[in-house]
Amino acid sequence: MRKNLLIVFIAIAAICFGHHTKAQTATSAPVTVNINLTDAISITLGATPTVDFVYDDAADYAASKTVTKASHFTVVSNRAYDITVAATAAFAPAGGPALSIVTVNVDPTTANGGTLVANVPLSTTAAALVNGATASTGAVYNVDYTIPDAAPLLDLPAAAYSTTVTYTATQL
């Protein structure tokens, strides 16, 4: 039995000492990384989008009026884009002033690399406001609404005349 144990012990020792550790060789495997892009554009109005022109007294009718809307809307686009403006309908109630009495201007400091069109009169036909603005993750636009001459408001009945204005951003 001792002899058998000695043989087993020698066999185990031979296996343990006979096994050599070898260094591993480097291997590599290629990995594909994909970035799948989809054209994306959005326009979001600021916190207080309503524009109010108030004519309370005679002095209001004697000069032009401008309502400035800071951070009026924000555009996010992964490509260059244009912005247009259009009124959805004439001023209501019927018999109100012509839409073109109000002009729209984007503040040049917020043009986002685009070419501005100055003094765009409101119309039910979309009109260019900014052409070729650069792609952006959040271009904020300041907008001025102006009634340069109150003469067309004379002889109109006292009322609140309103329309809805729509801004559209379109990728190029």
mmCIF file with all atom_site columns, N, CA, C and O in Angstrom, residues 60-85:
data_model
loop_
_atom_site.group_PDB
_atom_site.id
_atom_site.type_symbol
_atom_site.label_atom_id
_atom_site.label_alt_id
_atom_site.label_comp_id
_atom_site.label_asym_id
_atom_site.label_entity_id
_atom_site.label_seq_id
_atom_site.pdbx_PDB_ins_code
_atom_site.Cartn_x
_atom_site.Cartn_y
_atom_site.Cartn_z
_atom_site.occupancy
_atom_site.B_iso_or_equiv
_atom_site.pdbx_formal_charge
_atom_site.auth_seq_id
_atom_site.auth_comp_id
_atom_site.auth_asym_id
_atom_site.auth_atom_id
_atom_site.pdbx_PDB_model_num
ATOM 1   N N  . ASP A 1 60 ? -51.490 107.340 -27.773 1.00 0.00 ? 60 ASP A N  1
ATOM 2   C CA . ASP A 1 60 ? -51.177 106.020 -28.324 1.00 0.00 ? 60 ASP A CA 1
ATOM 3   C C  . ASP A 1 60 ? -51.373 105.975 -29.844 1.00 0.00 ? 60 ASP A C  1
ATOM 4   O O  . ASP A 1 60 ? -50.660 105.254 -30.537 1.00 0.00 ? 60 ASP A O  1
ATOM 5   N N  . TYR A 1 61 ? -52.335 106.729 -30.336 1.00 0.00 ? 61 TYR A N  1
ATOM 6   C CA . TYR A 1 61 ? -52.616 106.747 -31.775 1.00 0.00 ? 61 TYR A CA 1
ATOM 7   C C  . TYR A 1 61 ? -51.647 107.641 -32.550 1.00 0.00 ? 61 TYR A C  1
ATOM 8   O O  . TYR A 1 61 ? -51.592 107.575 -33.771 1.00 0.00 ? 61 TYR A O  1
ATOM 9   N N  . ALA A 1 62 ? -50.890 108.448 -31.856 1.00 0.00 ? 62 ALA A N  1
ATOM 10  C CA . ALA A 1 62 ? -50.028 109.433 -32.500 1.00 0.00 ? 62 ALA A CA 1
ATOM 11  C C  . ALA A 1 62 ? -48.634 108.904 -32.851 1.00 0.00 ? 62 ALA A C  1
ATOM 12  O O  . ALA A 1 62 ? -47.903 109.579 -33.562 1.00 0.00 ? 62 ALA A O  1
ATOM 13  N N  . ALA A 1 63 ? -48.278 107.746 -32.384 1.00 0.00 ? 63 ALA A N  1
ATOM 14  C CA . ALA A 1 63 ? -46.918 107.240 -32.625 1.00 0.00 ? 63 ALA A CA 1
ATOM 15  C C  . ALA A 1 63 ? -46.963 105.745 -32.932 1.00 0.00 ? 63 ALA A C  1
ATOM 16  O O  . ALA A 1 63 ? -47.974 105.075 -32.705 1.00 0.00 ? 63 ALA A O  1
ATOM 17  N N  . SER A 1 64 ? -45.846 105.255 -33.424 1.00 0.00 ? 64 SER A N  1
ATOM 18  C CA . SER A 1 64 ? -45.768 103.816 -33.665 1.00 0.00 ? 64 SER A CA 1
ATOM 19  C C  . SER A 1 64 ? -45.681 103.088 -32.327 1.00 0.00 ? 64 SER A C  1
ATOM 20  O O  . SER A 1 64 ? -45.296 103.674 -31.315 1.00 0.00 ? 64 SER A O  1
ATOM 21  N N  . LYS A 1 65 ? -46.051 101.813 -32.338 1.00 0.00 ? 65 LYS A N  1
ATOM 22  C CA . LYS A 1 65 ? -45.983 100.997 -31.122 1.00 0.00 ? 65 LYS A CA 1
ATOM 23  C C  . LYS A 1 65 ? -45.250 99.712  -31.448 1.00 0.00 ? 65 LYS A C  1
ATOM 24  O O  . LYS A 1 65 ? -45.469 99.100  -32.490 1.00 0.00 ? 65 LYS A O  1
ATOM 25  N N  . THR A 1 66 ? -44.391 99.309  -30.521 1.00 0.00 ? 66 THR A N  1
ATOM 26  C CA . THR A 1 66 ? -43.674 98.048  -30.665 1.00 0.00 ? 66 THR A CA 1
ATOM 27  C C  . THR A 1 66 ? -43.833 97.234  -29.389 1.00 0.00 ? 66 THR A C  1
ATOM 28  O O  . THR A 1 66 ? -43.694 97.773  -28.286 1.00 0.00 ? 66 THR A O  1
ATOM 29  N N  . VAL A 1 67 ? -44.146 95.964  -29.565 1.00 0.00 ? 67 VAL A N  1
ATOM 30  C CA . VAL A 1 67 ? -44.192 95.031  -28.441 1.00 0.00 ? 67 VAL A CA 1
ATOM 31  C C  . VAL A 1 67 ? -43.043 94.051  -28.655 1.00 0.00 ? 67 VAL A C  1
ATOM 32  O O  . VAL A 1 67 ? -42.993 93.351  -29.674 1.00 0.00 ? 67 VAL A O  1
ATOM 33  N N  . THR A 1 68 ? -42.111 94.042  -27.712 1.00 0.00 ? 68 THR A N  1
ATOM 34  C CA . THR A 1 68 ? -40.947 93.157  -27.798 1.00 0.00 ? 68 THR A CA 1
ATOM 35  C C  . THR A 1 68 ? -41.212 91.904  -26.979 1.00 0.00 ? 68 THR A C  1
ATOM 36  O O  . THR A 1 68 ? -41.595 91.984  -25.818 1.00 0.00 ? 68 THR A O  1
ATOM 37  N N  . LYS A 1 69 ? -41.002 90.761  -27.617 1.00 0.00 ? 69 LYS A N  1
ATOM 38  C CA . LYS A 1 69 ? -41.174 89.481  -26.942 1.00 0.00 ? 69 LYS A CA 1
ATOM 39  C C  . LYS A 1 69 ? -39.801 88.807  -26.841 1.00 0.00 ? 69 LYS A C  1
ATOM 40  O O  . LYS A 1 69 ? -39.314 88.204  -27.793 1.00 0.00 ? 69 LYS A O  1
ATOM 41  N N  . ALA A 1 70 ? -39.179 88.946  -25.673 1.00 0.00 ? 70 ALA A N  1
ATOM 42  C CA . ALA A 1 70 ? -37.885 88.297  -25.428 1.00 0.00 ? 70 ALA A CA 1
ATOM 43  C C  . ALA A 1 70 ? -38.108 86.795  -25.311 1.00 0.00 ? 70 ALA A C  1
ATOM 44  O O  . ALA A 1 70 ? -39.119 86.352  -24.748 1.00 0.00 ? 70 ALA A O  1
ATOM 45  N N  . SER A 1 71 ? -37.192 86.023  -25.852 1.00 0.00 ? 71 SER A N  1
ATOM 46  C CA . SER A 1 71 ? -37.287 84.554  -25.825 1.00 0.00 ? 71 SER A CA 1
ATOM 47  C C  . SER A 1 71 ? -38.662 84.093  -26.304 1.00 0.00 ? 71 SER A C  1
ATOM 48  O O  . SER A 1 71 ? -39.296 83.238  -25.694 1.00 0.00 ? 71 SER A O  1
ATOM 49  N N  . HIS A 1 72 ? -39.091 84.670  -27.416 1.00 0.00 ? 72 HIS A N  1
ATOM 50  C CA . HIS A 1 72 ? -40.441 84.401  -27.926 1.00 0.00 ? 72 HIS A CA 1
ATOM 51  C C  . HIS A 1 72 ? -40.614 82.949  -28.360 1.00 0.00 ? 72 HIS A C  1
ATOM 52  O O  . HIS A 1 72 ? -41.647 82.343  -28.105 1.00 0.00 ? 72 HIS A O  1
ATOM 53  N N  . PHE A 1 73 ? -39.611 82.407  -29.029 1.00 0.00 ? 73 PHE A N  1
ATOM 54  C CA . PHE A 1 73 ? -39.655 80.987  -29.372 1.00 0.00 ? 73 PHE A CA 1
ATOM 55  C C  . PHE A 1 73 ? -38.235 80.446  -29.504 1.00 0.00 ? 73 PHE A C  1
ATOM 56  O O  . PHE A 1 73 ? -37.288 81.197  -29.655 1.00 0.00 ? 73 PHE A O  1
ATOM 57  N N  . THR A 1 74 ? -38.142 79.128  -29.417 1.00 0.00 ? 74 THR A N  1
ATOM 58  C CA . THR A 1 74 ? -36.856 78.431  -29.491 1.00 0.00 ? 74 THR A CA 1
ATOM 59  C C  . THR A 1 74 ? -36.942 77.376  -30.588 1.00 0.00 ? 74 THR A C  1
ATOM 60  O O  . THR A 1 74 ? -37.938 76.660  -30.685 1.00 0.00 ? 74 THR A O  1
ATOM 61  N N  . VAL A 1 75 ? -35.881 77.283  -31.387 1.00 0.00 ? 75 VAL A N  1
ATOM 62  C CA . VAL A 1 75 ? -35.817 76.275  -32.442 1.00 0.00 ? 75 VAL A CA 1
ATOM 63  C C  . VAL A 1 75 ? -34.669 75.320  -32.149 1.00 0.00 ? 75 VAL A C  1
ATOM 64  O O  . VAL A 1 75 ? -33.566 75.744  -31.822 1.00 0.00 ? 75 VAL A O  1
ATOM 65  N N  . VAL A 1 76 ? -34.957 74.041  -32.270 1.00 0.00 ? 76 VAL A N  1
ATOM 66  C CA . VAL A 1 76 ? -33.949 72.987  -32.189 1.00 0.00 ? 76 VAL A CA 1
ATOM 67  C C  . VAL A 1 76 ? -33.966 72.287  -33.539 1.00 0.00 ? 76 VAL A C  1
ATOM 68  O O  . VAL A 1 76 ? -35.022 71.853  -33.996 1.00 0.00 ? 76 VAL A O  1
ATOM 69  N N  . SER A 1 77 ? -32.815 72.223  -34.181 1.00 0.00 ? 77 SER A N  1
ATOM 70  C CA . SER A 1 77 ? -32.730 71.569  -35.487 1.00 0.00 ? 77 SER A CA 1
ATOM 71  C C  . SER A 1 77 ? -31.333 71.008  -35.690 1.00 0.00 ? 77 SER A C  1
ATOM 72  O O  . SER A 1 77 ? -30.350 71.676  -35.398 1.00 0.00 ? 77 SER A O  1
ATOM 73  N N  . ASN A 1 78 ? -31.267 69.802  -36.229 1.00 0.00 ? 78 ASN A N  1
ATOM 74  C CA . ASN A 1 78 ? -29.961 69.205  -36.493 1.00 0.00 ? 78 ASN A CA 1
ATOM 75  C C  . ASN A 1 78 ? -29.417 69.602  -37.865 1.00 0.00 ? 78 ASN A C  1
ATOM 76  O O  . ASN A 1 78 ? -28.333 69.178  -38.236 1.00 0.00 ? 78 ASN A O  1
ATOM 77  N N  . ARG A 1 79 ? -30.164 70.415  -38.599 1.00 0.00 ? 79 ARG A N  1
ATOM 78  C CA . ARG A 1 79 ? -29.708 70.921  -39.898 1.00 0.00 ? 79 ARG A CA 1
ATOM 79  C C  . ARG A 1 79 ? -30.083 72.404  -39.997 1.00 0.00 ? 79 ARG A C  1
ATOM 80  O O  . ARG A 1 79 ? -30.893 72.914  -39.218 1.00 0.00 ? 79 ARG A O  1
ATOM 81  N N  . ALA A 1 80 ? -29.508 73.078  -40.983 1.00 0.00 ? 80 ALA A N  1
ATOM 82  C CA . ALA A 1 80 ? -29.858 74.483  -41.224 1.00 0.00 ? 80 ALA A CA 1
ATOM 83  C C  . ALA A 1 80 ? -31.354 74.574  -41.531 1.00 0.00 ? 80 ALA A C  1
ATOM 84  O O  . ALA A 1 80 ? -31.962 73.605  -42.004 1.00 0.00 ? 80 ALA A O  1
ATOM 85  N N  . TYR A 1 81 ? -31.937 75.746  -41.271 1.00 0.00 ? 81 TYR A N  1
ATOM 86  C CA . TYR A 1 81 ? -33.385 75.874  -41.436 1.00 0.00 ? 81 TYR A CA 1
ATOM 87  C C  . TYR A 1 81 ? -33.783 77.309  -41.767 1.00 0.00 ? 81 TYR A C  1
ATOM 88  O O  . TYR A 1 81 ? -33.009 78.240  -41.589 1.00 0.00 ? 81 TYR A O  1
ATOM 89  N N  . ASP A 1 82 ? -35.008 77.455  -42.240 1.00 0.00 ? 82 ASP A N  1
ATOM 90  C CA . ASP A 1 82 ? -35.645 78.744  -42.479 1.00 0.00 ? 82 ASP A CA 1
ATOM 91  C C  . ASP A 1 82 ? -36.826 78.870  -41.517 1.00 0.00 ? 82 ASP A C  1
ATOM 92  O O  . ASP A 1 82 ? -37.404 77.859  -41.096 1.00 0.00 ? 82 ASP A O  1
ATOM 93  N N  . ILE A 1 83 ? -37.207 80.114  -41.200 1.00 0.00 ? 83 ILE A N  1
ATOM 94  C CA . ILE A 1 83 ? -38.390 80.369  -40.376 1.00 0.00 ? 83 ILE A CA 1
ATOM 95  C C  . ILE A 1 83 ? -39.324 81.277  -41.166 1.00 0.00 ? 83 ILE A C  1
ATOM 96  O O  . ILE A 1 83 ? -38.896 82.287  -41.724 1.00 0.00 ? 83 ILE A O  1
ATOM 97  N N  . THR A 1 84 ? -40.598 80.900  -41.190 1.00 0.00 ? 84 THR A N  1
ATOM 98  C CA . THR A 1 84 ? -41.619 81.744  -41.815 1.00 0.00 ? 84 THR A CA 1
ATOM 99  C C  . THR A 1 84 ? -42.660 82.115  -40.769 1.00 0.00 ? 84 THR A C  1
ATOM 100 O O  . THR A 1 84 ? -42.772 81.473  -39.719 1.00 0.00 ? 84 THR A O  1
ATOM 101 N N  . VAL A 1 85 ? -43.430 83.152  -41.095 1.00 0.00 ? 85 VAL A N  1
ATOM 102 C CA . VAL A 1 85 ? -44.497 83.600  -40.212 1.00 0.00 ? 85 VAL A CA 1
ATOM 103 C C  . VAL A 1 85 ? -45.750 83.813  -41.058 1.00 0.00 ? 85 VAL A C  1
ATOM 104 O O  . VAL A 1 85 ? -45.664 84.275  -42.193 1.00 0.00 ? 85 VAL A O  1
#
